[in-house]
PDB file of C-alpha atoms in Angstrom:
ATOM      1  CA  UNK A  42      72.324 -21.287  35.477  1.00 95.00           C
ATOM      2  CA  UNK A  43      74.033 -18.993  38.275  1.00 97.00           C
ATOM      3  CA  UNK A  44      73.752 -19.156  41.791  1.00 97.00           C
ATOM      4  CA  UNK A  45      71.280 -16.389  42.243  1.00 97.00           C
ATOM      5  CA  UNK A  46      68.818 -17.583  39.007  1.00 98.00           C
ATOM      6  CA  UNK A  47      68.689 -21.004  41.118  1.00 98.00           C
ATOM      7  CA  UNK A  48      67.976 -19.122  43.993  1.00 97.00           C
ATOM      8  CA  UNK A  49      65.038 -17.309  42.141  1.00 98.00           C
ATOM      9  CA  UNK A  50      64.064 -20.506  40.494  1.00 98.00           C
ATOM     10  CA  UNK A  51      63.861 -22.454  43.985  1.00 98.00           C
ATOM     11  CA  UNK A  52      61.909 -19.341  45.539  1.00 97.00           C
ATOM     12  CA  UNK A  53      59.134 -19.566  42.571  1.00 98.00           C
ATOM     13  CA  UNK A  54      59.150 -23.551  43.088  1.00 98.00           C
ATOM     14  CA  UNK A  55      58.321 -22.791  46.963  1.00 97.00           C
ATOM     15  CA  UNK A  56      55.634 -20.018  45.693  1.00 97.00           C
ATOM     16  CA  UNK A  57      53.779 -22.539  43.324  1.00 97.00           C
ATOM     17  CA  UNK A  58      53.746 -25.106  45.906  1.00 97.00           C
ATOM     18  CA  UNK A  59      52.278 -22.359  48.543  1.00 95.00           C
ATOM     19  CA  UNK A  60      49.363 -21.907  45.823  1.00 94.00           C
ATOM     20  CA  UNK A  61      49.143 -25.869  45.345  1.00 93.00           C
ATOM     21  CA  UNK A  62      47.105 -25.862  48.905  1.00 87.00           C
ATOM     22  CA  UNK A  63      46.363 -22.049  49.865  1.00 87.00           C
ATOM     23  CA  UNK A  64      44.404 -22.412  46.667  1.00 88.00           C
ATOM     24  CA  UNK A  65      42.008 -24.543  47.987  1.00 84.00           C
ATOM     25  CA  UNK A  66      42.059 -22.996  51.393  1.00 84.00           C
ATOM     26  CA  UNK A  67      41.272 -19.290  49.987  1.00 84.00           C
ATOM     27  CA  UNK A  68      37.793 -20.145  48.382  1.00 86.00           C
ATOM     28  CA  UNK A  69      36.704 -22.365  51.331  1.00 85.00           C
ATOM     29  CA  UNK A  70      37.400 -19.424  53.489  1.00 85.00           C
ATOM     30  CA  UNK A  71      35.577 -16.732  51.251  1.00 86.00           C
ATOM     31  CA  UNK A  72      33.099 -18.696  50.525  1.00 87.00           C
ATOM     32  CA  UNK A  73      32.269 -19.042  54.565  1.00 87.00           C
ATOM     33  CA  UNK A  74      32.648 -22.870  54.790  1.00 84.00           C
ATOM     34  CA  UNK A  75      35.476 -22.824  56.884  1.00 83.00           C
ATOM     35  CA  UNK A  76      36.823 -20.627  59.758  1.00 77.00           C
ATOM     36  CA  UNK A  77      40.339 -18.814  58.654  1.00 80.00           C
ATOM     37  CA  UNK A  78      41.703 -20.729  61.319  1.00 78.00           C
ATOM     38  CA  UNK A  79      40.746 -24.233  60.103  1.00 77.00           C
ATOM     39  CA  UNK A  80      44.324 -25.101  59.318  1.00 73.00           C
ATOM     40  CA  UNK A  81      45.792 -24.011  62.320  1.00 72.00           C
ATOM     41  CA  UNK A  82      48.924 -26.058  63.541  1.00 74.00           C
ATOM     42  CA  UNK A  83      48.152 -28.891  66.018  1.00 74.00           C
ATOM     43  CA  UNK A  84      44.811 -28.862  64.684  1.00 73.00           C
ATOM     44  CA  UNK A  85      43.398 -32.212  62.694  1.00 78.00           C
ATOM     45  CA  UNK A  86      42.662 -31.447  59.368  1.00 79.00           C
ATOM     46  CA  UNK A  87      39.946 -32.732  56.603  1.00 83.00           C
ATOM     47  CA  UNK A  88      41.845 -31.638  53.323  1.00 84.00           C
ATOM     48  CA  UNK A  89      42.588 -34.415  50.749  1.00 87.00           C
ATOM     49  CA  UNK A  90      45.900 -36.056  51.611  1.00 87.00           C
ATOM     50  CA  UNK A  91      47.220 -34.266  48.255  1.00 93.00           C
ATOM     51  CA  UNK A  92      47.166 -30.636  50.352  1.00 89.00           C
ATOM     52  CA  UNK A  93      48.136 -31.877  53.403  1.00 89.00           C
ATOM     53  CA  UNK A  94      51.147 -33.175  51.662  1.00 93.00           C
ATOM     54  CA  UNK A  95      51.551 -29.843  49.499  1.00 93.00           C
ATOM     55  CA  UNK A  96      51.217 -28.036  53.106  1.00 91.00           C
ATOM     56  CA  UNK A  97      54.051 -30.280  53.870  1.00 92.00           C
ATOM     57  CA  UNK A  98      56.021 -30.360  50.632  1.00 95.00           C
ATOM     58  CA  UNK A  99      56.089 -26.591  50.967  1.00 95.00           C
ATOM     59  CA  UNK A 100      57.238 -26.288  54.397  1.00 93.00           C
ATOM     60  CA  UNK A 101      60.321 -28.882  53.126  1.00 94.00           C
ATOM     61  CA  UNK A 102      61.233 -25.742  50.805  1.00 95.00           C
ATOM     62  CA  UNK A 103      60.939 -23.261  53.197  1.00 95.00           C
ATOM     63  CA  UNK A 104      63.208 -25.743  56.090  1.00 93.00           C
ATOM     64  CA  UNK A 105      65.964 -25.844  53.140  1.00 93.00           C
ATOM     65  CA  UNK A 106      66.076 -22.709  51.347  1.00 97.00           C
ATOM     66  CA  UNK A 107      67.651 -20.823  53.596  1.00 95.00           C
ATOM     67  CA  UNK A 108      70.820 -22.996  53.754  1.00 96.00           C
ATOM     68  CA  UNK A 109      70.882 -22.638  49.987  1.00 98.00           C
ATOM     69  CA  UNK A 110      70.477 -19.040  49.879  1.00 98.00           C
ATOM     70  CA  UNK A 111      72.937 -18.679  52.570  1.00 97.00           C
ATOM     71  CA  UNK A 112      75.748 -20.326  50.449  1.00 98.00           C
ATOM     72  CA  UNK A 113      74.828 -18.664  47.206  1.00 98.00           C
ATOM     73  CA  UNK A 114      74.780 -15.113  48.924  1.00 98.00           C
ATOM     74  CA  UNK A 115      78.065 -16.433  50.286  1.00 98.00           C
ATOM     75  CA  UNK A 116      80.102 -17.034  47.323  1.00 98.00           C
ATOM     76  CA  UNK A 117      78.655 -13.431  45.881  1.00 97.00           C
ATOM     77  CA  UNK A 118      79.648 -11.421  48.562  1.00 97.00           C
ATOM     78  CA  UNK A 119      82.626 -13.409  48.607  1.00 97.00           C
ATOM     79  CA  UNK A 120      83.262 -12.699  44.769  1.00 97.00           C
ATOM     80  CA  UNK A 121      82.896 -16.436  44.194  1.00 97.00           C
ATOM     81  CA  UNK A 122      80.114 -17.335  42.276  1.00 97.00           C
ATOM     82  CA  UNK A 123      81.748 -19.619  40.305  1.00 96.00           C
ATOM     83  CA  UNK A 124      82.059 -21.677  43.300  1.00 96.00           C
ATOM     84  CA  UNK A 125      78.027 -22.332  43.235  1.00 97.00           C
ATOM     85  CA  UNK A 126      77.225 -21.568  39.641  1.00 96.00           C
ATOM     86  CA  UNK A 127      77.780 -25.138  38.113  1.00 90.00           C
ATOM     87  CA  UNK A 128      75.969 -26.850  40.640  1.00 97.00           C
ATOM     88  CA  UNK A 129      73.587 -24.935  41.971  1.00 97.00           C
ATOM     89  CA  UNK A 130      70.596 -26.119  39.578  1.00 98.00           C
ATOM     90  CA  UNK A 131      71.463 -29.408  40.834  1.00 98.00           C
ATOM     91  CA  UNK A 132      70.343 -28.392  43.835  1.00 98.00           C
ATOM     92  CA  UNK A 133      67.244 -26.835  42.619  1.00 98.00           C
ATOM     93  CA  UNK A 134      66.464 -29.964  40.220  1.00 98.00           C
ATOM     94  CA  UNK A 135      67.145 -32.380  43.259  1.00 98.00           C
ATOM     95  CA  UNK A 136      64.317 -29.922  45.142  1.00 98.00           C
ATOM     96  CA  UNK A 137      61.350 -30.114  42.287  1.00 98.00           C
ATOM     97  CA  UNK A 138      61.855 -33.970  42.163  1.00 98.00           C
ATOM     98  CA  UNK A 139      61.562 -33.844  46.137  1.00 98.00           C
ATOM     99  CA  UNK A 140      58.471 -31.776  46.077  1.00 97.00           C
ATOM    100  CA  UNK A 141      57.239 -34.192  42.782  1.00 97.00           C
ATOM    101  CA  UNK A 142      57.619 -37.087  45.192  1.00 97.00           C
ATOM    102  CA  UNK A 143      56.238 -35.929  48.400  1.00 95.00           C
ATOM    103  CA  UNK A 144      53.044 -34.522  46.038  1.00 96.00           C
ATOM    104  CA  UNK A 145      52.515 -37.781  44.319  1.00 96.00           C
ATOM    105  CA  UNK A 146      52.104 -39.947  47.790  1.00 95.00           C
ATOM    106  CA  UNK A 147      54.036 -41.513  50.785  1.00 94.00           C
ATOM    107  CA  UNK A 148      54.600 -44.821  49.608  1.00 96.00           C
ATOM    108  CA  UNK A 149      57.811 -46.485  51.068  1.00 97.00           C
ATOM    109  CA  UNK A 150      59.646 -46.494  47.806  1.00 97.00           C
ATOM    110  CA  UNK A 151      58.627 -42.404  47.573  1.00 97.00           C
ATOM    111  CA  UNK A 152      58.857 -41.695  50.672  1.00 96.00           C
ATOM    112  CA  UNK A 153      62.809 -43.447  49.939  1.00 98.00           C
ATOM    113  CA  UNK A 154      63.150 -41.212  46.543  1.00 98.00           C
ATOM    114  CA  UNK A 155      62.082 -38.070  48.621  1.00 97.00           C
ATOM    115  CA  UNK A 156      65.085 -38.898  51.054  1.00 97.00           C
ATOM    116  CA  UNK A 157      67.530 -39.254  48.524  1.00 98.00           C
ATOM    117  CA  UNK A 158      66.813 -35.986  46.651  1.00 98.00           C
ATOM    118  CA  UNK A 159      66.830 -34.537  50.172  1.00 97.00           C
ATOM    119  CA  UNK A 160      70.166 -35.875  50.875  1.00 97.00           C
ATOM    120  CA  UNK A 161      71.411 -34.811  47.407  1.00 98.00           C
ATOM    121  CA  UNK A 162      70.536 -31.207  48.622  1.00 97.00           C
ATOM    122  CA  UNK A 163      71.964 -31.350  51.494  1.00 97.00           C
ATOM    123  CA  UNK A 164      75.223 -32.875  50.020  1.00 98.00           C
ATOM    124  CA  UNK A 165      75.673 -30.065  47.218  1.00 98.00           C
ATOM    125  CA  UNK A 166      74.992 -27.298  49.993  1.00 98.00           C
ATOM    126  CA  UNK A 167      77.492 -28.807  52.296  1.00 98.00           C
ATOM    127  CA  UNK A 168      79.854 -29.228  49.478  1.00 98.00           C
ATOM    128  CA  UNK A 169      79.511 -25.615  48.165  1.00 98.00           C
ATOM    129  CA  UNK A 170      80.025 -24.195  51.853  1.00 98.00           C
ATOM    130  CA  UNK A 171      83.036 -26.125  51.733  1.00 98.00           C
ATOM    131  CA  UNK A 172      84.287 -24.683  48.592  1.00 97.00           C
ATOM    132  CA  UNK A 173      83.863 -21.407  49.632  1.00 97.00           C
ATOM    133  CA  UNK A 174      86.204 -21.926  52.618  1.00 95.00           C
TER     134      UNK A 174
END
């Protein structure tokens, strides 16, 4: 997988976790039995803990895939995809099994798993930027 099919692979990852809980939200909305502001931030929310923590799961992606993109546009404008070719699936398997994690529930032991695929991530980015130096 290259650099730029991981990139497209993490953006549809983000986009199906953005339907996860918008999903639920649109109907409720159309359907008049809840304001189109109900979710704003700050506000407490009634949703079943599995959207709140797809809301939150999704806003993980968003937080991280800008650093990613930023190294994978990088190395191709650099003329260096190689650099970020073999390992950037890595970084979009280590983001699914994040996402997987923070969906299934906030147990201590997930809520551990979820901070080691994060740091994984973070790791392989860091490690690519490096490589590109």
């Amino acid at each position: 997988m290259t650099g730029i099919e991981a990139m497209l692979y993490y953006l549809l990852w983000m986009t199906l976790v953005l339907f996860m809980y918008v999903g639920h939200r649109i109907p409720l909305v159309l359907m008049g039995k809840k304001p189109a502001d109900h979710w704003t931030r700050g506000k407490p929310t009634d949703d079943a803990g599995f959207f709140v923590r797809a809301s939150h799961a999704h806003a993980n992606c968003v937080e991280n895939f800008a650093l990613f993109a930023a190294v994978v546009l990088a190395a191709l404008a650099l003329g260096k995809s190689e650099v970020v070719d073999g390992l950037a699936a890595y970084v979009v398997y280590a983001r699914v099994a994040q996402t997987l994690c923070h969906l299934i529930g906030t147990s201590l032991v997930l809520v551990l798993m979820r901070a080691t695929f994060f740091i994984i991530q973070v790791l392989l980015v860091a490690y690519m930027a490096i490589q590109l130096l």
